[in-house]
Amino acid sequence: KQEVTQIPAALSVPEGENLVLNCSFTDSAIYNLQWFRQDPGKGLTSLLLIQSSQREQTSGRLNASLDKSSGRSTLYIAASQPGDSATYLCAVPKTSYDKVIFGPGTSLSVIP
Amino acid sequence: EAQVTQNPRYLITVTGKKLTVTCSQNMNHEYMSWYRQDPGLGLRQIYYSMNVEVTDKGDVPEGYKVSRKEKRNFPLILESPSPNQTSLYFCASSPGVAGVSDTQYFGPGTRLTVL
């Protein structure tokens, strides 16, 4: 059974710092991996999707990498801003037709 | 505007009173899904649908029903709600013709309280 964990559970950094969020999964047979952002009381917003054949994806100050063999993905946020404060979640489906398993999330606080 | 809408946004009900939470998307997406989010348990998938008339169980389907009679709508039905179904519910859709191969777009959420 696929299990997804995220470390750290919470993170507080001063504005301007570069930071890394981690996502680990126990079953490397994944179809893709998606990173989401969730603001308090709101729905999820997709940040990046990495297909299983890819190693990384970039969007602006965000870079996500995927290492299937080790069951890990990292989300790198460059030059963090207070507006980046949110909970970040990763999610994996085993196949495109399978259910999606989410990690518990990392709560990020960027201090001005 | 492309979006996933859910109604109602907030609902307080009593044990055993049947209710339906509607979900609609205007993006012609094939894939739709329901999740619940609980403190300490995170986001868990309830049901998903690859296309019209095709639905499958997620991780926590007990106590829920869904239907997909039209591509745009995917209602979540609680036939006999119980207090342990108090939660924040999210509907999502994805354009992928091959299931969840593409980005998922989430609705704003429905906060349900069952007394």
mmCIF file of C-alpha atoms in Angstrom:
data_model
loop_
_atom_site.group_PDB
_atom_site.id
_atom_site.type_symbol
_atom_site.label_atom_id
_atom_site.label_comp_id
_atom_site.label_asym_id
_atom_site.label_seq_id
_atom_site.Cartn_x
_atom_site.Cartn_y
_atom_site.Cartn_z
ATOM 1 C CA LYS A 1 0.000 0.000 0.000
ATOM 2 C CA GLN A 2 1.358 3.361 -1.020
ATOM 3 C CA GLU A 3 2.291 5.710 1.817
ATOM 4 C CA VAL A 4 3.364 9.285 1.300
ATOM 5 C CA THR A 5 5.213 11.320 3.906
ATOM 6 C CA GLN A 6 6.432 14.889 3.932
ATOM 7 C CA ILE A 7 9.246 16.402 5.925
ATOM 8 C CA PRO A 8 9.286 18.762 7.693
ATOM 9 C CA ALA A 9 5.712 19.025 8.957
ATOM 10 C CA ALA A 10 6.204 22.741 9.535
ATOM 11 C CA LEU A 11 8.835 25.252 8.538
ATOM 12 C CA SER A 12 9.387 28.904 9.399
ATOM 13 C CA VAL A 13 11.974 30.930 7.478
ATOM 14 C CA PRO A 14 12.868 34.595 7.047
ATOM 15 C CA GLU A 15 11.953 36.238 3.779
ATOM 16 C CA GLY A 16 14.501 35.781 0.997
ATOM 17 C CA GLU A 17 15.742 32.350 1.995
ATOM 18 C CA ASN A 18 15.882 29.425 -0.387
ATOM 19 C CA LEU A 19 14.184 26.338 0.972
ATOM 20 C CA VAL A 20 13.518 22.686 0.205
ATOM 21 C CA LEU A 21 10.422 20.672 0.982
ATOM 22 C CA ASN A 22 10.576 16.890 0.864
ATOM 23 C CA CYS A 23 8.084 14.256 -0.213
ATOM 24 C CA SER A 24 8.727 10.514 0.120
ATOM 25 C CA PHE A 25 6.682 7.598 -1.173
ATOM 26 C CA THR A 26 7.019 3.895 -0.418
ATOM 27 C CA ASP A 27 5.979 2.432 -3.783
ATOM 28 C CA SER A 28 8.131 3.686 -6.640
ATOM 29 C CA ALA A 29 5.572 2.528 -9.219
ATOM 30 C CA ILE A 30 3.971 5.930 -9.623
ATOM 31 C CA TYR A 31 2.428 7.462 -12.716
ATOM 32 C CA ASN A 32 3.220 11.058 -11.850
ATOM 33 C CA LEU A 33 3.775 13.287 -8.856
ATOM 34 C CA GLN A 34 2.013 16.561 -8.301
ATOM 35 C CA TRP A 35 2.793 19.407 -5.893
ATOM 36 C CA PHE A 36 -0.047 21.551 -4.586
ATOM 37 C CA ARG A 37 -0.394 24.639 -2.467
ATOM 38 C CA GLN A 38 -3.256 25.141 -0.026
ATOM 39 C CA ASP A 39 -4.040 28.438 1.653
ATOM 40 C CA PRO A 40 -5.960 28.318 4.962
ATOM 41 C CA GLY A 41 -9.630 27.487 4.424
ATOM 42 C CA LYS A 42 -9.162 27.291 0.671
ATOM 43 C CA GLY A 43 -8.940 24.661 -2.009
ATOM 44 C CA LEU A 44 -5.746 23.313 -3.520
ATOM 45 C CA THR A 45 -3.853 24.971 -6.325
ATOM 46 C CA SER A 46 -1.616 22.894 -8.556
ATOM 47 C CA LEU A 47 1.990 24.069 -8.666
ATOM 48 C CA LEU A 48 3.903 21.479 -10.649
ATOM 49 C CA LEU A 49 3.271 18.038 -12.126
ATOM 50 C CA ILE A 50 6.164 15.693 -12.897
ATOM 51 C CA GLN A 51 5.514 12.683 -15.096
ATOM 52 C CA SER A 52 7.237 9.470 -14.006
ATOM 53 C CA SER A 53 9.612 9.692 -16.973
ATOM 54 C CA GLN A 54 10.756 13.189 -16.017
ATOM 55 C CA ARG A 55 13.401 14.250 -13.509
ATOM 56 C CA GLU A 56 12.287 17.787 -12.794
ATOM 57 C CA GLN A 57 9.896 20.602 -13.588
ATOM 58 C CA THR A 58 10.311 24.339 -13.126
ATOM 59 C CA SER A 59 7.856 27.185 -12.814
ATOM 60 C CA GLY A 60 9.160 30.587 -11.867
ATOM 61 C CA ARG A 61 10.835 30.380 -8.461
ATOM 62 C CA LEU A 62 9.710 26.774 -8.009
ATOM 63 C CA ASN A 63 11.625 23.683 -9.025
ATOM 64 C CA ALA A 64 10.444 20.147 -8.341
ATOM 65 C CA SER A 65 12.612 17.083 -8.796
ATOM 66 C CA LEU A 66 11.684 13.418 -8.852
ATOM 67 C CA ASP A 67 13.804 10.371 -8.058
ATOM 68 C CA LYS A 68 11.552 7.357 -8.477
ATOM 69 C CA SER A 69 14.174 4.784 -7.538
ATOM 70 C CA SER A 70 14.663 6.328 -4.113
ATOM 71 C CA GLY A 71 10.996 7.260 -3.694
ATOM 72 C CA ARG A 72 11.637 10.968 -3.262
ATOM 73 C CA SER A 73 10.625 14.313 -4.625
ATOM 74 C CA THR A 74 11.773 17.743 -3.527
ATOM 75 C CA LEU A 75 10.195 21.132 -4.042
ATOM 76 C CA TYR A 76 12.730 23.939 -4.105
ATOM 77 C CA ILE A 77 11.497 27.478 -3.517
ATOM 78 C CA ALA A 78 13.946 30.227 -4.347
ATOM 79 C CA ALA A 79 13.995 33.650 -2.683
ATOM 80 C CA SER A 80 10.985 32.948 -0.498
ATOM 81 C CA GLN A 81 8.354 35.649 0.016
ATOM 82 C CA PRO A 82 5.640 36.118 2.668
ATOM 83 C CA GLY A 83 3.081 35.301 -0.032
ATOM 84 C CA ASP A 84 4.573 31.804 -0.219
ATOM 85 C CA SER A 85 3.179 31.069 3.249
ATOM 86 C CA ALA A 86 0.807 28.125 2.845
ATOM 87 C CA THR A 87 0.647 24.360 3.196
ATOM 88 C CA TYR A 88 2.370 22.408 0.453
ATOM 89 C CA LEU A 89 1.189 18.915 -0.420
ATOM 90 C CA CYS A 90 2.461 16.252 -2.781
ATOM 91 C CA ALA A 91 0.268 13.580 -4.355
ATOM 92 C CA VAL A 92 0.863 10.397 -6.362
ATOM 93 C CA PRO A 93 -1.340 7.986 -8.349
ATOM 94 C CA LYS A 94 -0.004 4.511 -9.046
ATOM 95 C CA THR A 95 -1.381 4.549 -12.551
ATOM 96 C CA SER A 96 -3.447 7.088 -14.428
ATOM 97 C CA TYR A 97 -6.506 5.007 -13.539
ATOM 98 C CA ASP A 98 -5.722 4.509 -9.875
ATOM 99 C CA LYS A 99 -6.608 6.444 -6.772
ATOM 100 C CA VAL A 100 -4.508 9.391 -5.695
ATOM 101 C CA ILE A 101 -2.609 9.351 -2.390
ATOM 102 C CA PHE A 102 -1.711 12.648 -0.749
ATOM 103 C CA GLY A 103 1.050 13.425 1.700
ATOM 104 C CA PRO A 104 0.187 15.149 4.995
ATOM 105 C CA GLY A 105 1.662 18.446 3.885
ATOM 106 C CA THR A 106 4.327 20.901 5.033
ATOM 107 C CA SER A 107 3.105 24.127 6.609
ATOM 108 C CA LEU A 108 5.388 26.952 5.489
ATOM 109 C CA SER A 109 5.585 30.346 7.117
ATOM 110 C CA VAL A 110 7.782 33.026 5.549
ATOM 111 C CA ILE A 111 8.494 35.833 7.989
ATOM 112 C CA PRO A 112 8.855 39.378 6.551
ATOM 113 C CA GLU B 1 -14.037 31.499 -16.208
ATOM 114 C CA ALA B 2 -12.772 27.913 -15.992
ATOM 115 C CA GLN B 3 -13.634 26.534 -12.599
ATOM 116 C CA VAL B 4 -14.886 23.759 -10.363
ATOM 117 C CA THR B 5 -17.880 24.772 -8.266
ATOM 118 C CA GLN B 6 -19.293 23.082 -5.196
ATOM 119 C CA ASN B 7 -22.555 23.656 -3.383
ATOM 120 C CA PRO B 8 -23.235 24.211 -0.624
ATOM 121 C CA ARG B 9 -20.035 25.697 0.772
ATOM 122 C CA TYR B 10 -21.149 25.176 4.352
ATOM 123 C CA LEU B 11 -23.683 22.693 5.694
ATOM 124 C CA ILE B 12 -24.787 21.703 9.164
ATOM 125 C CA THR B 13 -27.089 18.718 9.328
ATOM 126 C CA VAL B 14 -28.220 15.962 11.681
ATOM 127 C CA THR B 15 -27.432 12.279 11.760
ATOM 128 C CA GLY B 16 -29.372 10.244 9.218
ATOM 129 C CA LYS B 17 -30.698 13.063 7.072
ATOM 130 C CA LYS B 18 -29.741 12.366 3.459
ATOM 131 C CA LEU B 19 -27.787 15.088 1.735
ATOM 132 C CA THR B 20 -26.120 15.782 -1.607
ATOM 133 C CA VAL B 21 -23.119 17.977 -2.284
ATOM 134 C CA THR B 22 -22.994 19.057 -5.892
ATOM 135 C CA CYS B 23 -19.866 19.466 -7.981
ATOM 136 C CA SER B 24 -19.734 20.936 -11.451
ATOM 137 C CA GLN B 25 -16.890 21.794 -13.818
ATOM 138 C CA ASN B 26 -17.058 23.849 -16.992
ATOM 139 C CA MET B 27 -13.787 22.670 -18.538
ATOM 140 C CA ASN B 28 -15.067 19.528 -20.265
ATOM 141 C CA HIS B 29 -12.766 17.429 -18.076
ATOM 142 C CA GLU B 30 -12.937 13.649 -18.236
ATOM 143 C CA TYR B 31 -11.689 12.890 -14.720
ATOM 144 C CA MET B 32 -13.460 14.014 -11.537
ATOM 145 C CA SER B 33 -12.869 13.133 -7.923
ATOM 146 C CA TRP B 34 -14.020 13.711 -4.351
ATOM 147 C CA TYR B 35 -11.713 14.088 -1.353
ATOM 148 C CA ARG B 36 -12.173 14.686 2.317
ATOM 149 C CA GLN B 37 -9.660 16.520 4.479
ATOM 150 C CA ASP B 38 -9.377 15.951 8.215
ATOM 151 C CA PRO B 39 -6.862 17.269 10.765
ATOM 152 C CA GLY B 40 -4.127 14.736 11.317
ATOM 153 C CA LEU B 41 -5.353 12.493 8.488
ATOM 154 C CA GLY B 42 -4.745 14.790 5.571
ATOM 155 C CA LEU B 43 -6.521 14.592 2.228
ATOM 156 C CA ARG B 44 -8.052 11.240 1.323
ATOM 157 C CA GLN B 45 -9.801 10.242 -1.863
ATOM 158 C CA ILE B 46 -13.413 9.073 -1.559
ATOM 159 C CA TYR B 47 -14.461 8.275 -5.146
ATOM 160 C CA TYR B 48 -13.269 9.123 -8.604
ATOM 161 C CA SER B 49 -14.660 8.940 -12.100
ATOM 162 C CA MET B 50 -12.794 8.442 -15.359
ATOM 163 C CA ASN B 51 -15.758 9.380 -17.520
ATOM 164 C CA VAL B 52 -19.533 9.364 -17.696
ATOM 165 C CA GLU B 53 -21.017 6.286 -15.999
ATOM 166 C CA VAL B 54 -17.546 5.158 -14.816
ATOM 167 C CA THR B 55 -16.793 5.481 -11.110
ATOM 168 C CA ASP B 56 -14.294 3.820 -8.750
ATOM 169 C CA LYS B 57 -13.661 3.719 -5.037
ATOM 170 C CA GLY B 58 -10.867 5.703 -3.503
ATOM 171 C CA ASP B 59 -9.382 5.095 -0.083
ATOM 172 C CA VAL B 60 -12.427 5.968 2.054
ATOM 173 C CA PRO B 61 -15.649 5.232 0.108
ATOM 174 C CA GLU B 62 -17.720 3.831 2.997
ATOM 175 C CA GLY B 63 -20.873 5.847 3.666
ATOM 176 C CA TYR B 64 -20.740 7.715 0.370
ATOM 177 C CA LYS B 65 -22.252 7.358 -3.068
ATOM 178 C CA VAL B 66 -21.525 9.174 -6.316
ATOM 179 C CA SER B 67 -22.945 9.304 -9.798
ATOM 180 C CA ARG B 68 -21.654 10.567 -13.117
ATOM 181 C CA LYS B 69 -24.601 10.894 -15.468
ATOM 182 C CA GLU B 70 -23.144 13.910 -17.264
ATOM 183 C CA LYS B 71 -19.535 14.828 -17.861
ATOM 184 C CA ARG B 72 -19.752 18.160 -16.048
ATOM 185 C CA ASN B 73 -21.448 16.992 -12.809
ATOM 186 C CA PHE B 74 -20.261 14.641 -10.082
ATOM 187 C CA PRO B 75 -22.497 14.820 -6.987
ATOM 188 C CA LEU B 76 -21.501 13.295 -3.657
ATOM 189 C CA ILE B 77 -24.363 11.648 -1.794
ATOM 190 C CA LEU B 78 -24.483 10.827 1.893
ATOM 191 C CA GLU B 79 -27.492 8.544 2.328
ATOM 192 C CA SER B 80 -27.357 8.484 6.127
ATOM 193 C CA PRO B 81 -24.740 10.930 7.403
ATOM 194 C CA SER B 82 -22.984 10.242 10.683
ATOM 195 C CA PRO B 83 -20.845 12.514 12.880
ATOM 196 C CA ASN B 84 -17.635 10.839 11.644
ATOM 197 C CA GLN B 85 -18.387 12.298 8.211
ATOM 198 C CA THR B 86 -17.920 15.796 9.573
ATOM 199 C CA SER B 87 -15.128 17.068 7.382
ATOM 200 C CA LEU B 88 -13.971 19.453 4.685
ATOM 201 C CA TYR B 89 -14.829 18.059 1.259
ATOM 202 C CA PHE B 90 -13.167 18.913 -2.038
ATOM 203 C CA CYS B 91 -14.168 18.121 -5.587
ATOM 204 C CA ALA B 92 -11.515 18.094 -8.290
ATOM 205 C CA SER B 93 -11.303 17.554 -12.021
ATOM 206 C CA SER B 94 -8.566 16.790 -14.512
ATOM 207 C CA PRO B 95 -8.529 17.090 -18.300
ATOM 208 C CA GLY B 96 -6.610 13.871 -18.869
ATOM 209 C CA VAL B 97 -8.321 11.471 -21.206
ATOM 210 C CA ALA B 98 -6.250 8.797 -19.487
ATOM 211 C CA GLY B 99 -7.376 9.338 -15.949
ATOM 212 C CA VAL B 100 -5.396 11.592 -13.661
ATOM 213 C CA SER B 101 -2.539 12.082 -16.064
ATOM 214 C CA ASP B 102 -2.870 15.805 -15.938
ATOM 215 C CA THR B 103 -3.117 18.574 -13.414
ATOM 216 C CA GLN B 104 -6.058 18.374 -11.032
ATOM 217 C CA TYR B 105 -8.157 21.511 -10.475
ATOM 218 C CA PHE B 106 -9.866 21.806 -7.122
ATOM 219 C CA GLY B 107 -13.139 23.350 -6.042
ATOM 220 C CA PRO B 108 -13.326 25.743 -3.065
ATOM 221 C CA GLY B 109 -14.456 23.081 -0.595
ATOM 222 C CA THR B 110 -17.597 22.233 1.376
ATOM 223 C CA ARG B 111 -17.427 22.261 5.136
ATOM 224 C CA LEU B 112 -19.886 19.674 6.455
ATOM 225 C CA THR B 113 -20.880 19.263 10.085
ATOM 226 C CA VAL B 114 -23.048 16.310 11.096
ATOM 227 C CA LEU B 115 -24.575 16.612 14.570
#
